[in-house]
Short mmCIF file of C-alpha atoms in Angstrom, two decimals:
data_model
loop_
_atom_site.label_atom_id
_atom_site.label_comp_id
_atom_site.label_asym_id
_atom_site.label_seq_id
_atom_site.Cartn_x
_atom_site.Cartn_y
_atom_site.Cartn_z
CA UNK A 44 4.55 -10.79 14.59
CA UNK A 45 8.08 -11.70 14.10
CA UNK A 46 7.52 -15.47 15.50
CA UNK A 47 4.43 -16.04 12.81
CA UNK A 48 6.70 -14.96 9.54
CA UNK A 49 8.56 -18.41 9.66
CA UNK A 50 6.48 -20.15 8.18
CA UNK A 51 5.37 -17.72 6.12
CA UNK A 52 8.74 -17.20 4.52
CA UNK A 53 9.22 -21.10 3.76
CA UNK A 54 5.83 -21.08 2.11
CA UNK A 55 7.47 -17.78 -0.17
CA UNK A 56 10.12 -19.84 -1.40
CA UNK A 57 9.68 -19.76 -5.31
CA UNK A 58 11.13 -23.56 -5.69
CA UNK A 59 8.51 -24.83 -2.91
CA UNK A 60 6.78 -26.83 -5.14
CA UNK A 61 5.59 -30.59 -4.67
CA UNK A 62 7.80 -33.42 -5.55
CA UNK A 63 5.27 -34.47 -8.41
CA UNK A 64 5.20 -31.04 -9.85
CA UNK A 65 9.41 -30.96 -9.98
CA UNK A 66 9.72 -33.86 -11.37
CA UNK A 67 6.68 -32.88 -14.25
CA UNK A 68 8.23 -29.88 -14.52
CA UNK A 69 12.00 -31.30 -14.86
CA UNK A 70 11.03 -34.65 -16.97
CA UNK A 71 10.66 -34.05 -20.87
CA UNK A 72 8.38 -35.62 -23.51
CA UNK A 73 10.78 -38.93 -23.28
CA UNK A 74 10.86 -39.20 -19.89
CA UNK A 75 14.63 -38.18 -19.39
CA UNK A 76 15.55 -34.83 -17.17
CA UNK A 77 15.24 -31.44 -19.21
CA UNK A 78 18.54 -30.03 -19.92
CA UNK A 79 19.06 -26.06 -19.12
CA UNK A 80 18.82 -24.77 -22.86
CA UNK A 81 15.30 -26.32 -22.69
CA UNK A 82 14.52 -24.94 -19.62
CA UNK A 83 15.88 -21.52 -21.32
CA UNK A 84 13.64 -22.25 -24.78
CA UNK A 85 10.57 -22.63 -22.50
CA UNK A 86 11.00 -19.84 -19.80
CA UNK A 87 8.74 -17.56 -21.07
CA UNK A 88 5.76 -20.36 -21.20
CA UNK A 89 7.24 -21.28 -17.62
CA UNK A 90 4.53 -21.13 -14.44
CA UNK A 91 5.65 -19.13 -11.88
CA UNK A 92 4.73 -19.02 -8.13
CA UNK A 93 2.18 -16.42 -7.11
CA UNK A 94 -0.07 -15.97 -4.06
CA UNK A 95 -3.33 -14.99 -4.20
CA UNK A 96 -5.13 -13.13 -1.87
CA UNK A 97 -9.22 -13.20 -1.03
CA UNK A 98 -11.23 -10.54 0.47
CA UNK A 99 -11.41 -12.53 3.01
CA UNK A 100 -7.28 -12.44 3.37
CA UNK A 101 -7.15 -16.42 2.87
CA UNK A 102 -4.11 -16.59 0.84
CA UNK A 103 -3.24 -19.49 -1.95
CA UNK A 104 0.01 -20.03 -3.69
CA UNK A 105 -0.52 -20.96 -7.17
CA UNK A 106 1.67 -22.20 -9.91
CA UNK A 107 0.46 -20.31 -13.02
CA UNK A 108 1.67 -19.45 -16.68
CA UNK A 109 1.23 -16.50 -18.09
CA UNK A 110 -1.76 -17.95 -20.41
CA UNK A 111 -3.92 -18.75 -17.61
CA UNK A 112 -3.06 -15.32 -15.58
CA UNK A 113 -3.80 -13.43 -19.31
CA UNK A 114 -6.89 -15.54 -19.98
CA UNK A 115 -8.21 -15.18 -16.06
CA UNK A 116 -7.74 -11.49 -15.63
CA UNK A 117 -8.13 -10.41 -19.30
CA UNK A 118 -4.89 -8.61 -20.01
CA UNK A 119 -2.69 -8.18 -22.53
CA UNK A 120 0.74 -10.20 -22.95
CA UNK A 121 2.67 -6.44 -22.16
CA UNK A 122 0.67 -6.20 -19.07
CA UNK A 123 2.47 -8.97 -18.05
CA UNK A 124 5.90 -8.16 -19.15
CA UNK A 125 5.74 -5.10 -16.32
CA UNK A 126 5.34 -7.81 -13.69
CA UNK A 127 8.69 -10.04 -14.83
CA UNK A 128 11.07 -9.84 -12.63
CA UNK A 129 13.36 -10.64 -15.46
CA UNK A 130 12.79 -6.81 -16.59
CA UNK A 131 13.46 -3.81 -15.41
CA UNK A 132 10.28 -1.37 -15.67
CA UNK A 133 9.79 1.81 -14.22
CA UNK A 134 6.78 2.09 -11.92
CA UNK A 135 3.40 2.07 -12.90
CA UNK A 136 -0.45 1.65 -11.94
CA UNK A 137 -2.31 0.58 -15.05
CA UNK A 138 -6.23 0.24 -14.65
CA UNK A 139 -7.94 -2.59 -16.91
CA UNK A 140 -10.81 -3.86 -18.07
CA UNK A 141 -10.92 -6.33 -15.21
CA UNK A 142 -7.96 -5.62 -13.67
CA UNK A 143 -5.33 -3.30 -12.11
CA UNK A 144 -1.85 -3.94 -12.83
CA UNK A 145 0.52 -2.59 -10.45
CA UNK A 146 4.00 -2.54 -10.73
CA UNK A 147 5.78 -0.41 -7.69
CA UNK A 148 9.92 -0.77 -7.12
CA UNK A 149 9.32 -4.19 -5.57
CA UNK A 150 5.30 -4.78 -5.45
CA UNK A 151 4.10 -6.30 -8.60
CA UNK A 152 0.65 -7.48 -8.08
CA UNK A 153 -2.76 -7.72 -10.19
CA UNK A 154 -5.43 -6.24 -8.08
CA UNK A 155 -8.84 -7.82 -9.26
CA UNK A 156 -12.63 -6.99 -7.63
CA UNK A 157 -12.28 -9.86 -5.57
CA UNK A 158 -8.72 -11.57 -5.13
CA UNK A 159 -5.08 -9.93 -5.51
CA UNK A 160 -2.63 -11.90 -7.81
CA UNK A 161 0.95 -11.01 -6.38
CA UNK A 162 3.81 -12.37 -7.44
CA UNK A 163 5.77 -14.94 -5.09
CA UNK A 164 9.08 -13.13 -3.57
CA UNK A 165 11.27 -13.51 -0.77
CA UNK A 166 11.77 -9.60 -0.74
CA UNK A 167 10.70 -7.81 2.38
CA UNK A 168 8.57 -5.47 0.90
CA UNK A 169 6.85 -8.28 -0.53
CA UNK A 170 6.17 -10.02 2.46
CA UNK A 171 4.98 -7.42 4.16
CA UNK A 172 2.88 -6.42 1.81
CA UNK A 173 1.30 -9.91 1.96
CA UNK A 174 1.42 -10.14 5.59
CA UNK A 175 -0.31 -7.22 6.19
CA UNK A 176 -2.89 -6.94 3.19
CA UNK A 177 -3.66 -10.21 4.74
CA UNK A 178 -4.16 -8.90 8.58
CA UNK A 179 -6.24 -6.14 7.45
CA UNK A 180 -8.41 -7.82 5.67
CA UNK A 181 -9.36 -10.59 8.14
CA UNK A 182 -9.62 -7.70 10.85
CA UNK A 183 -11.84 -5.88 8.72
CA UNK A 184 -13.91 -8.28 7.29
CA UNK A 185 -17.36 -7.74 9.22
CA UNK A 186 -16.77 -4.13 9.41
CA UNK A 187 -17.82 -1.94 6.95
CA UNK A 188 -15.47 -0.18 4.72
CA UNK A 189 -15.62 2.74 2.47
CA UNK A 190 -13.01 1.82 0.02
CA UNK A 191 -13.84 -1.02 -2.26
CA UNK A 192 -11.28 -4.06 -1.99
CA UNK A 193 -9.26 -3.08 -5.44
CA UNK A 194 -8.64 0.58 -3.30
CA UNK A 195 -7.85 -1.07 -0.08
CA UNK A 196 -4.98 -3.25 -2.07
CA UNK A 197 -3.90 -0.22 -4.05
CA UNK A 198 -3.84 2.11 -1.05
CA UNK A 199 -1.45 -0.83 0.49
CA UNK A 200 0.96 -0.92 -2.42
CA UNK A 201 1.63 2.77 -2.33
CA UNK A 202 1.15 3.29 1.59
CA UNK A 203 4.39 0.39 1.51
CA UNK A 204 6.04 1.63 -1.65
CA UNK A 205 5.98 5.11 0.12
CA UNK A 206 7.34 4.17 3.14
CA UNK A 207 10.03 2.17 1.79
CA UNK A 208 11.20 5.19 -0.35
CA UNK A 209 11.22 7.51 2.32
CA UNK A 210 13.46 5.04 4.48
CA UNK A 211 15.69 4.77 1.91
CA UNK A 212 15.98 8.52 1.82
CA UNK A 213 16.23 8.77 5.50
CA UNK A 214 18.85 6.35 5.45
CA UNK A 215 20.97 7.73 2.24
CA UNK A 216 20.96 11.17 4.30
CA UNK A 217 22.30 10.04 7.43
CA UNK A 218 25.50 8.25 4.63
CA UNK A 219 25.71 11.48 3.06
CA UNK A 220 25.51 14.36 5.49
CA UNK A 221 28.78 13.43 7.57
CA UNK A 222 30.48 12.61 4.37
CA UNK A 223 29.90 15.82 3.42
CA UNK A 224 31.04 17.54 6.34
CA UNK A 225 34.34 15.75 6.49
CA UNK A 226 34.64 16.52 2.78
CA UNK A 227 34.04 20.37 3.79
CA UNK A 228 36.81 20.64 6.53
CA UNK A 229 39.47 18.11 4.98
CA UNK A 230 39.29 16.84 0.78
CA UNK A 231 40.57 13.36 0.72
CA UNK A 232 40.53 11.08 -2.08
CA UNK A 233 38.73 8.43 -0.21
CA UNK A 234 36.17 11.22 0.83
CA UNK A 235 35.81 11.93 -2.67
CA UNK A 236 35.26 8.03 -4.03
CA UNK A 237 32.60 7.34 -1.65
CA UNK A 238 31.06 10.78 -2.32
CA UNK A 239 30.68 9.62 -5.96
CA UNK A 240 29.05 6.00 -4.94
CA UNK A 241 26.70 7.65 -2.54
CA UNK A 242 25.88 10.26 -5.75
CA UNK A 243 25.18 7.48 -7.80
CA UNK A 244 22.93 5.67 -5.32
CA UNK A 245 21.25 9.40 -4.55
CA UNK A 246 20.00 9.25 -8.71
CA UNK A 247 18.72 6.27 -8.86
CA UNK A 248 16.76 6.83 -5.93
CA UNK A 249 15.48 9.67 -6.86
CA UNK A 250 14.77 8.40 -10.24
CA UNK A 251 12.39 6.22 -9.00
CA UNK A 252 11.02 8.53 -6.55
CA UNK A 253 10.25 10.89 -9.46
CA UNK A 254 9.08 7.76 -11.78
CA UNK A 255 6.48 7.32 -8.62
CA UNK A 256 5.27 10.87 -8.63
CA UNK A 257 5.18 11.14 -12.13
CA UNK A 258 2.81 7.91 -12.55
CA UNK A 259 0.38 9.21 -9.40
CA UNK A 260 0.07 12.88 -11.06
CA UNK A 261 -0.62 11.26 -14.38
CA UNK A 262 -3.48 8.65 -12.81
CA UNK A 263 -4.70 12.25 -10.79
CA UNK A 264 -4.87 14.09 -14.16
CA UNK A 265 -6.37 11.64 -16.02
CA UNK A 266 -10.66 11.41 -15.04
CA UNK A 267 -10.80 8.29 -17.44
CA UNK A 268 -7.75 5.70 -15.71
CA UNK A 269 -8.81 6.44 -12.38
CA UNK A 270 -12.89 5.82 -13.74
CA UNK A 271 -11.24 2.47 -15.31
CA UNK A 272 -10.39 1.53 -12.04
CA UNK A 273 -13.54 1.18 -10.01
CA UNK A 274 -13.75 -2.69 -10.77
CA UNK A 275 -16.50 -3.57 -8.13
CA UNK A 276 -18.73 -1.25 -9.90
CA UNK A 277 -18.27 -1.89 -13.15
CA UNK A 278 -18.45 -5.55 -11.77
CA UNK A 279 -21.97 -4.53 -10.20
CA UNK A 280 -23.41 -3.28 -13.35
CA UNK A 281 -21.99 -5.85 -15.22
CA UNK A 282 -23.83 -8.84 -13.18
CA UNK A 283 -27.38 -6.41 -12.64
CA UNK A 284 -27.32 -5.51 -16.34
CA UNK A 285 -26.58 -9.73 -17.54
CA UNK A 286 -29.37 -10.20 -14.71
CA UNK A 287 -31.78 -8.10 -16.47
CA UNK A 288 -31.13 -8.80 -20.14
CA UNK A 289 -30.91 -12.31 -19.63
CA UNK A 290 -34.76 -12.25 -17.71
CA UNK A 291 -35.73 -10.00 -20.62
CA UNK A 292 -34.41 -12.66 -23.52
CA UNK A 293 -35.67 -15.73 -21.82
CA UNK A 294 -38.98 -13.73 -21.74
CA UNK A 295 -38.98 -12.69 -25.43
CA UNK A 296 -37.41 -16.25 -26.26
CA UNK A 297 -40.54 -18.33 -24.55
CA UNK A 298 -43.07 -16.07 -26.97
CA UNK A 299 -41.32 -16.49 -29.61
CA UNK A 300 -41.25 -20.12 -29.11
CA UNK A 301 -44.91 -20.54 -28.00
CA UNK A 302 -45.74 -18.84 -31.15
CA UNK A 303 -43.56 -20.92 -33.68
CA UNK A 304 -45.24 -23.98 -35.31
CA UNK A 305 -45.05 -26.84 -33.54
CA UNK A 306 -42.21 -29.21 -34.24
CA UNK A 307 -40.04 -31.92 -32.51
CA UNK A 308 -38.54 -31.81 -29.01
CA UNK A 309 -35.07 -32.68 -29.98
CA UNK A 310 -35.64 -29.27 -33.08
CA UNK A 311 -37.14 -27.07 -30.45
CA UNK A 312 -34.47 -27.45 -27.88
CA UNK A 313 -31.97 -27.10 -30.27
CA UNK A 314 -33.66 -23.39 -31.63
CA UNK A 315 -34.04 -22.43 -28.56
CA UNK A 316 -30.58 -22.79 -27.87
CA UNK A 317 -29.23 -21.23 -31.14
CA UNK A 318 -31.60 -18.03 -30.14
CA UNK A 319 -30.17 -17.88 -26.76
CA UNK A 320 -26.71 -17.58 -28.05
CA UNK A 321 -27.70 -14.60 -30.53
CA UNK A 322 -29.17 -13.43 -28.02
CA UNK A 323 -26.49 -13.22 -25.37
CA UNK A 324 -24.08 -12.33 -28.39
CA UNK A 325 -26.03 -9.08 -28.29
CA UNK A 326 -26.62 -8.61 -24.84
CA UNK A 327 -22.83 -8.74 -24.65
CA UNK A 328 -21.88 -5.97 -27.24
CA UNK A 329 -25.08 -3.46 -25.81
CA UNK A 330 -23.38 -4.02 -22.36
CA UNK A 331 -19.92 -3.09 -23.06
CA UNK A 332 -20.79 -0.34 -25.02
CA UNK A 333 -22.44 1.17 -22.06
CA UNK A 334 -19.40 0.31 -19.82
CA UNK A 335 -17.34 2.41 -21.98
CA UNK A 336 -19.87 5.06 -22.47
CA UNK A 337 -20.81 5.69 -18.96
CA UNK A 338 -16.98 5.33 -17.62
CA UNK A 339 -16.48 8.90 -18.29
CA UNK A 340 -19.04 9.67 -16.44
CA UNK A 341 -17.99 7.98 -13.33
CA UNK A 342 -17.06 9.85 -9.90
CA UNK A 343 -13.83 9.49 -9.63
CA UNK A 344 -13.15 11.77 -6.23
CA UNK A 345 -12.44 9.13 -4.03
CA UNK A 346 -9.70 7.31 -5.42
CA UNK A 347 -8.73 10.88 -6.54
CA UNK A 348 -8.62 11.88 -3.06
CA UNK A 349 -6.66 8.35 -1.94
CA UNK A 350 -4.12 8.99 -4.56
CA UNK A 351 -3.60 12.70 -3.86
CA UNK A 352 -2.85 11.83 -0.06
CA UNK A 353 -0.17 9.34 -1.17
CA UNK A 354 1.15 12.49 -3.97
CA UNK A 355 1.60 14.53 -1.18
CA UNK A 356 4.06 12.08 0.99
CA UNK A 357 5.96 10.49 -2.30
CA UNK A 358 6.17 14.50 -3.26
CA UNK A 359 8.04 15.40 0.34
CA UNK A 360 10.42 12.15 -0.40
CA UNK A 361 11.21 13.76 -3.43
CA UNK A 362 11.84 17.40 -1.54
CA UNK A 363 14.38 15.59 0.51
CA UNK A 364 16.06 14.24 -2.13
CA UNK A 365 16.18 16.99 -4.17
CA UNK A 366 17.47 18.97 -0.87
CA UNK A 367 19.98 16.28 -0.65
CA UNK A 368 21.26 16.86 -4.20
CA UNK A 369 21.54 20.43 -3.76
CA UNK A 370 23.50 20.22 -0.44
CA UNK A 371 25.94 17.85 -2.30
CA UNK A 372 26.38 20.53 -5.70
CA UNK A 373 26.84 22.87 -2.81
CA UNK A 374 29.81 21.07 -1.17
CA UNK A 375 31.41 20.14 -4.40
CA UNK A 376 31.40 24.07 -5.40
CA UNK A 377 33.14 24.30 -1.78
CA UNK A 378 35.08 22.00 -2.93
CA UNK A 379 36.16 23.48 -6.39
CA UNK A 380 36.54 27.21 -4.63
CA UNK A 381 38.82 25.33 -2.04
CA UNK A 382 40.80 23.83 -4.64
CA UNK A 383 40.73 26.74 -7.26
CA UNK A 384 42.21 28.85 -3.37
CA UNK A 385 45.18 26.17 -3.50
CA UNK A 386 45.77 26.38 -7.23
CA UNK A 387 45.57 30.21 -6.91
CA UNK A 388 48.36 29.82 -4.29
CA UNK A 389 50.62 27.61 -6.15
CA UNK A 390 50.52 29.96 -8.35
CA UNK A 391 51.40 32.55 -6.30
CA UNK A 392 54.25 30.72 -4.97
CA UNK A 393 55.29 29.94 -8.42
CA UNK A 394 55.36 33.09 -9.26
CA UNK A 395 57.43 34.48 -6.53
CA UNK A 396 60.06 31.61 -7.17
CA UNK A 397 60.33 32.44 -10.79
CA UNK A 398 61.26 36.52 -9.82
CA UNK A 399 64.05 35.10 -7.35
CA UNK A 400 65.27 32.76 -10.27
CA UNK A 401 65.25 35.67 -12.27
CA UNK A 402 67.26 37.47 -9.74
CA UNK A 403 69.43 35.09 -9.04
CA UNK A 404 70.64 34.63 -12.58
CA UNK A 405 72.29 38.04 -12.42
CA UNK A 406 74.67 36.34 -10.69
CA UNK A 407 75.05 33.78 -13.17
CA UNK A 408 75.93 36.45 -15.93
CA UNK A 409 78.33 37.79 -13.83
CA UNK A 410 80.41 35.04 -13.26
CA UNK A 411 80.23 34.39 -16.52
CA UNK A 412 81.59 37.99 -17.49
CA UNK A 413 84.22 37.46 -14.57
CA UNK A 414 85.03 33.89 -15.49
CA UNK A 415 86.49 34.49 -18.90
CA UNK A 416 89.83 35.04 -19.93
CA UNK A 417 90.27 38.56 -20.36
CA UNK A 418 92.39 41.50 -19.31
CA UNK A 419 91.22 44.04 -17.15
CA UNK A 420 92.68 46.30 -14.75
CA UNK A 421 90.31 45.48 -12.40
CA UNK A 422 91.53 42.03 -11.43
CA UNK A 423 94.72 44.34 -10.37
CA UNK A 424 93.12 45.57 -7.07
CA UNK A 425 92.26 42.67 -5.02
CA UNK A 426 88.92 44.22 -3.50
CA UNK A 427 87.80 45.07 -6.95
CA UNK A 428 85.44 42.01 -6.13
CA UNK A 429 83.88 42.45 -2.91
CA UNK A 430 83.29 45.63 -4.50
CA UNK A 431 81.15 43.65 -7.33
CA UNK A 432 80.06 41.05 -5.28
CA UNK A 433 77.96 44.18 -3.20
CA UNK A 434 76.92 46.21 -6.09
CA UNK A 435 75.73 42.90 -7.78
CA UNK A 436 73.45 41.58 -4.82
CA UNK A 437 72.01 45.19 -4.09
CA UNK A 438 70.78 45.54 -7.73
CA UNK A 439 69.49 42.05 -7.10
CA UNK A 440 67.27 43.00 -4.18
CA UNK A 441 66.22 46.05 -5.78
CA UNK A 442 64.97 44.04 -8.49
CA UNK A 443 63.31 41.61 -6.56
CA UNK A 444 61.72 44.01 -4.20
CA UNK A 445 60.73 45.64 -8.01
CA UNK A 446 58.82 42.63 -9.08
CA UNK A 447 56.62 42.74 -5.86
CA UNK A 448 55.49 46.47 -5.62
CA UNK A 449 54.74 45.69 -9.39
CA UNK A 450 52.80 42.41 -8.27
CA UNK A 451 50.79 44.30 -5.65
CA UNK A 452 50.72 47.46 -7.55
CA UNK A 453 48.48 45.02 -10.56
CA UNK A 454 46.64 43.30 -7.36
CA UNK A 455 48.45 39.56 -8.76
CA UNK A 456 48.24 38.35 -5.05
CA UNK A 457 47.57 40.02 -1.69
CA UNK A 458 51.00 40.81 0.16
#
């Protein structure tokens, strides 16, 4: 498998083109090289490089504008837009007239009845989606399948989409988790800074997860989208119902003729023809009012049941990264108690070095008292001042040893 994706992956390279198409492509109306601002003027009338995929699984790259792709599968110009890699659009699974438009994280594809339009990238998802849409389709091609080929290329693009997301997860968990636990035992500001880039990556992941879940509920709640998207039957009808108008007007159209007076060949040819077109004008209005009037009618249980399978696993991804938020809010609240402990303790300490500041200045005042010039019989007796040197640091202990009954009396701090 890993030997045939070289080739593969030069074929996926979007500037693969021929040598006549670059220089088509690079030449303008006079013959001289385009300049970039031109190229800029006329990017979004610009063909870009697709592959499309058969039932079969024969594969084709294509260089195609959005015109042709509009015109071929019958969608409208935003369609498109959800497909440009240019733009950033959340995921989403739109079902057509003719068409599905799918548009998951990295697969952006248009799934017809017959062929799958997906959009040239060198991503891996990409690739493997092509490789093994491909592989499974040439395997099963004389077996008998239950799901029609739009629901085998759907089923694909989510079985892919949901694996990828789930790796992702798996992987963002195994970043996270030790971070966490160092973060729990030590806080460190490098801790911290990658905590906050693995956050960041943990939303956007998820928001995509939940833009994924979202879109499948919304398909699962919805009877007519998931009816719009059975395009080999409405392709079926379509072809018996053209089948049996059009044997039904070229009836009608030969008595109608037979009975008309006779005229020229050239005039009778040229009726007929004029008839013919009113009449398929008709036939063409009758059939897609019944297309729209029996869609709501269609049974709808088995993509329902495809699409609830892949709910189920995108809904677990989105369990484990919702687990994975809440273990994070839970470390940074051990976090903040831890801190708000330390801050408490500063505090604390604070506190106690403010009472023995307090204390000390005692001593302060007396030397002040002591240091002026004054007479007093005390200075005549020359251990008047061990005497107040005593008596001065016991009322200071006492005072201190005050302050902390009072502290533990009022429950401040533990002692």
């Amino acid at each position: 498998m890993g030997e045939s994706r070289g080739p593969f992956l030069r074929a996926f390279i979007p500037g693969s083109t021929s040598s006549d198409d670059t220089g088509r492509l690079n030449l303008d109306a006079r013959g001289n090289r385009g300049s970039h601002s031109v190229g800029t003027k006329n990017r979004g009338h610009a063909s870009r490089s697709w592959i499309k995929i058969d039932q079969d699984g024969n594969f084709e790259i294509l260089e195609l504008d959005k015109t042709t792709i509009m015109r071929h599968c019958s969608l409208p110009a935003r369609d498109l837009r959800l497909l440009d890699p240019l733009f950033i659009y959340p995921s989403t699974i739109l079902g057509r007239e003719k068409a599905i438009v799918v548009s998951l994280v990295q697969i952006r594809c248009i799934i017809t009845a017959d062929e799958v339009i997906l959009m040239n990238s060198l991503d891996g998802c990409v690739v493997q989606y092509y490789l093994e849409l491909c592989k499974r389709l040439q395997t099963n091609k004389d077996q008998a399948d239950d799901l029609p080929f739009e629901f085998r290329a759907l089923e694909l693009a989510l079985e892919l989409t949901c694996m990828s997301l789930d790796a992702q997860v798996k992987e963002l968990g195994m970043e996270i988790y030790p971070v966490l636990d160092e973060l729990a035992s030590s806080i460190s500001t490098l801790n911290l800074e990658h905590l906050r880039r693995l956050k960041g990556h943990l939303l956007a992941l998820t928001q995509q997860v939940q833009k994924v879940h979202d879109e499948i509920e919304h398909l699962m709640d919805d009877d007519g989208d998931m009816a719009a998207m059975y395009l080999t039957e409405k392709k079926q009808r379509l072809d018996s119902s053209s089948d049996g108008y059009t044997q039904t007007n070229i009836s009608s159209l030969d008595r109608v003729v037979s009975k008309s007076a006779p005229v020229s060949p050239v005039g009778s040819i040229s009726g007929a023809q004029k008839l013919q077109r009113a009449f398929s004008s008709i036939v063409t209005s009758k059939h897609g009012s019944l297309i729209s009037s029996s869609s709501n009618r269609e049974n709808v249980e088995q993509l329902e049941m495809l699409l609830e399978a892949y709910f189920v696993v995108v809904d677990n991804t989105l369990s484990k990264l919702l687990s994975l938020k809440e273990y994070i809010d839970d470390t940074e609240d051990l976090i903040n108690i831890k801190l708000g402990n330390v801050q408490n303790q500063l505090i604390q300490f604070e506190l106690l070095l403010t009472a023995a500041t307090f204390v000390a200045t005692i001593f302060a005042v007396v030397t002040g008292v002591f240091g002026m010039n004054l007479k007093a019989s005390v200075f005549d007796y020359p251990s008047a001042f061990h005497w107040v040197l005593v008596i001065t640091g016991l009322a200071g202990c006492l005072l201190y040893f005050s302050f902390l009954f009072y502290f533990k009396h009022k429950k401040v701090f533990p002692l």
